[in-house]
């Protein structure tokens, strides 16, 4: 998987996909994790057909995760679909998926990913022009990041707030 990510960053999409196929065969397991990783690999391209393909695969995986009550898989897929929606300009869709992922990560006690989802909720709201909602999300995430000792994320959130205030 790491090799696939490195290859995709170098623009070697076909080789990256071959590595993902090998990882899938070796892992033989968690399709949600692999779908999310594959989305990360394919997300490093401007190839709309590939992005659409991985989006549709993630939609299938999230449906299966929801059907079997797999909250961890559902959260990962919702997070990934939020990222994909955001990068393609569907900020309302991103907001919906990030909110779903946030609720699941909070329920599972995953503080870091919960903070990341709050940050991305703020970004989606900022992109939608909902500045007060974005500010609230960023500030809540900042409070939690500081509380949980996530200093790197706190710095990112301060930067997000700075960019928000500049836009406002």
PDB file of C-alpha atoms in Angstrom, residues 25-115:
ATOM      1  CA  UNK A  25      -4.668 -10.111  -2.465  1.00  0.00           C
ATOM      2  CA  UNK A  26      -2.227 -10.223   0.443  1.00  0.00           C
ATOM      3  CA  UNK A  27      -4.523  -8.581   2.965  1.00  0.00           C
ATOM      4  CA  UNK A  28      -7.579 -10.530   1.941  1.00  0.00           C
ATOM      5  CA  UNK A  29      -9.663  -8.602   4.388  1.00  0.00           C
ATOM      6  CA  UNK A  30     -11.085  -5.265   5.280  1.00  0.00           C
ATOM      7  CA  UNK A  31     -12.594  -3.907   2.083  1.00  0.00           C
ATOM      8  CA  UNK A  32     -13.393  -0.538   3.686  1.00  0.00           C
ATOM      9  CA  UNK A  33      -9.745   0.104   4.537  1.00  0.00           C
ATOM     10  CA  UNK A  34      -8.586  -0.986   1.098  1.00  0.00           C
ATOM     11  CA  UNK A  35     -11.266   1.073  -0.670  1.00  0.00           C
ATOM     12  CA  UNK A  36     -10.213   4.157   1.296  1.00  0.00           C
ATOM     13  CA  UNK A  37      -6.543   3.579   0.568  1.00  0.00           C
ATOM     14  CA  UNK A  38      -7.295   3.013  -3.086  1.00  0.00           C
ATOM     15  CA  UNK A  39      -9.266   6.260  -3.133  1.00  0.00           C
ATOM     16  CA  UNK A  40      -6.174   7.970  -1.741  1.00  0.00           C
ATOM     17  CA  UNK A  41      -4.035   6.469  -4.472  1.00  0.00           C
ATOM     18  CA  UNK A  42      -6.477   7.340  -7.234  1.00  0.00           C
ATOM     19  CA  UNK A  43      -7.198  10.736  -5.754  1.00  0.00           C
ATOM     20  CA  UNK A  44      -3.698  11.826  -6.753  1.00  0.00           C
ATOM     21  CA  UNK A  45      -4.762  12.016 -10.372  1.00  0.00           C
ATOM     22  CA  UNK A  46      -6.866  14.316 -12.473  1.00  0.00           C
ATOM     23  CA  UNK A  47      -8.358  11.334 -14.263  1.00  0.00           C
ATOM     24  CA  UNK A  48     -12.072  11.880 -13.802  1.00  0.00           C
ATOM     25  CA  UNK A  49     -12.972   8.356 -14.917  1.00  0.00           C
ATOM     26  CA  UNK A  50     -10.713   6.797 -12.283  1.00  0.00           C
ATOM     27  CA  UNK A  51     -11.980   9.097  -9.549  1.00  0.00           C
ATOM     28  CA  UNK A  52     -15.555   8.277 -10.512  1.00  0.00           C
ATOM     29  CA  UNK A  53     -14.715   4.569 -10.475  1.00  0.00           C
ATOM     30  CA  UNK A  54     -13.231   4.677  -6.975  1.00  0.00           C
ATOM     31  CA  UNK A  55     -16.127   6.843  -5.798  1.00  0.00           C
ATOM     32  CA  UNK A  56     -18.605   4.237  -7.001  1.00  0.00           C
ATOM     33  CA  UNK A  57     -16.598   1.457  -5.334  1.00  0.00           C
ATOM     34  CA  UNK A  58     -16.608   3.403  -2.053  1.00  0.00           C
ATOM     35  CA  UNK A  59     -20.364   3.858  -2.398  1.00  0.00           C
ATOM     36  CA  UNK A  60     -20.745   0.093  -2.698  1.00  0.00           C
ATOM     37  CA  UNK A  61     -18.468  -0.539   0.276  1.00  0.00           C
ATOM     38  CA  UNK A  62     -20.227   2.007   2.497  1.00  0.00           C
ATOM     39  CA  UNK A  63     -23.575   0.425   1.650  1.00  0.00           C
ATOM     40  CA  UNK A  64     -22.277  -3.001   2.661  1.00  0.00           C
ATOM     41  CA  UNK A  65     -20.735  -1.597   5.854  1.00  0.00           C
ATOM     42  CA  UNK A  66     -24.000   0.107   6.808  1.00  0.00           C
ATOM     43  CA  UNK A  67     -25.988  -3.056   6.081  1.00  0.00           C
ATOM     44  CA  UNK A  68     -23.853  -5.194   8.380  1.00  0.00           C
ATOM     45  CA  UNK A  69     -23.564  -2.546  11.125  1.00  0.00           C
ATOM     46  CA  UNK A  70     -19.828  -1.991  10.616  1.00  0.00           C
ATOM     47  CA  UNK A  71     -19.402   1.473  12.143  1.00  0.00           C
ATOM     48  CA  UNK A  72     -15.609   1.510  11.674  1.00  0.00           C
ATOM     49  CA  UNK A  73     -15.879   0.723   7.969  1.00  0.00           C
ATOM     50  CA  UNK A  74     -18.790   3.128   7.532  1.00  0.00           C
ATOM     51  CA  UNK A  75     -16.821   5.928   9.200  1.00  0.00           C
ATOM     52  CA  UNK A  76     -13.755   5.348   7.008  1.00  0.00           C
ATOM     53  CA  UNK A  77     -15.827   5.240   3.835  1.00  0.00           C
ATOM     54  CA  UNK A  78     -17.815   8.342   4.821  1.00  0.00           C
ATOM     55  CA  UNK A  79     -14.556  10.180   5.471  1.00  0.00           C
ATOM     56  CA  UNK A  80     -13.167   9.103   2.096  1.00  0.00           C
ATOM     57  CA  UNK A  81     -16.354  10.010   0.234  1.00  0.00           C
ATOM     58  CA  UNK A  82     -16.271  13.407   1.948  1.00  0.00           C
ATOM     59  CA  UNK A  83     -12.718  13.977   0.738  1.00  0.00           C
ATOM     60  CA  UNK A  84     -13.650  12.902  -2.800  1.00  0.00           C
ATOM     61  CA  UNK A  85     -16.752  15.123  -2.835  1.00  0.00           C
ATOM     62  CA  UNK A  86     -14.747  18.062  -1.535  1.00  0.00           C
ATOM     63  CA  UNK A  87     -11.999  17.704  -4.116  1.00  0.00           C
ATOM     64  CA  UNK A  88     -14.538  17.536  -6.936  1.00  0.00           C
ATOM     65  CA  UNK A  89     -16.438  20.608  -5.698  1.00  0.00           C
ATOM     66  CA  UNK A  90     -19.484  18.958  -4.103  1.00  0.00           C
ATOM     67  CA  UNK A  91     -19.068  20.705  -0.762  1.00  0.00           C
ATOM     68  CA  UNK A  92     -22.641  19.938   0.332  1.00  0.00           C
ATOM     69  CA  UNK A  93     -22.008  16.224  -0.234  1.00  0.00           C
ATOM     70  CA  UNK A  94     -18.684  16.514   1.585  1.00  0.00           C
ATOM     71  CA  UNK A  95     -20.425  18.162   4.529  1.00  0.00           C
ATOM     72  CA  UNK A  96     -22.966  15.327   4.702  1.00  0.00           C
ATOM     73  CA  UNK A  97     -20.296  12.603   4.665  1.00  0.00           C
ATOM     74  CA  UNK A  98     -17.960  14.400   7.084  1.00  0.00           C
ATOM     75  CA  UNK A  99     -20.837  14.847   9.533  1.00  0.00           C
ATOM     76  CA  UNK A 100     -21.679  11.142   9.340  1.00  0.00           C
ATOM     77  CA  UNK A 101     -18.021  10.228   9.869  1.00  0.00           C
ATOM     78  CA  UNK A 102     -17.722  12.691  12.778  1.00  0.00           C
ATOM     79  CA  UNK A 103     -20.644  11.126  14.618  1.00  0.00           C
ATOM     80  CA  UNK A 104     -19.248   7.634  14.131  1.00  0.00           C
ATOM     81  CA  UNK A 105     -15.703   8.588  15.162  1.00  0.00           C
ATOM     82  CA  UNK A 106     -17.042  10.312  18.293  1.00  0.00           C
ATOM     83  CA  UNK A 107     -19.097   7.228  19.165  1.00  0.00           C
ATOM     84  CA  UNK A 108     -15.994   5.064  18.714  1.00  0.00           C
ATOM     85  CA  UNK A 109     -13.797   7.397  20.818  1.00  0.00           C
ATOM     86  CA  UNK A 110     -11.459   8.199  17.903  1.00  0.00           C
ATOM     87  CA  UNK A 111     -10.491  11.713  18.965  1.00  0.00           C
ATOM     88  CA  UNK A 112      -7.969  12.477  16.231  1.00  0.00           C
ATOM     89  CA  UNK A 113     -10.263  11.523  13.367  1.00  0.00           C
ATOM     90  CA  UNK A 114     -13.170  13.320  15.064  1.00  0.00           C
ATOM     91  CA  UNK A 115     -11.082  16.504  15.121  1.00  0.00           C
TER      92      UNK A 115
END
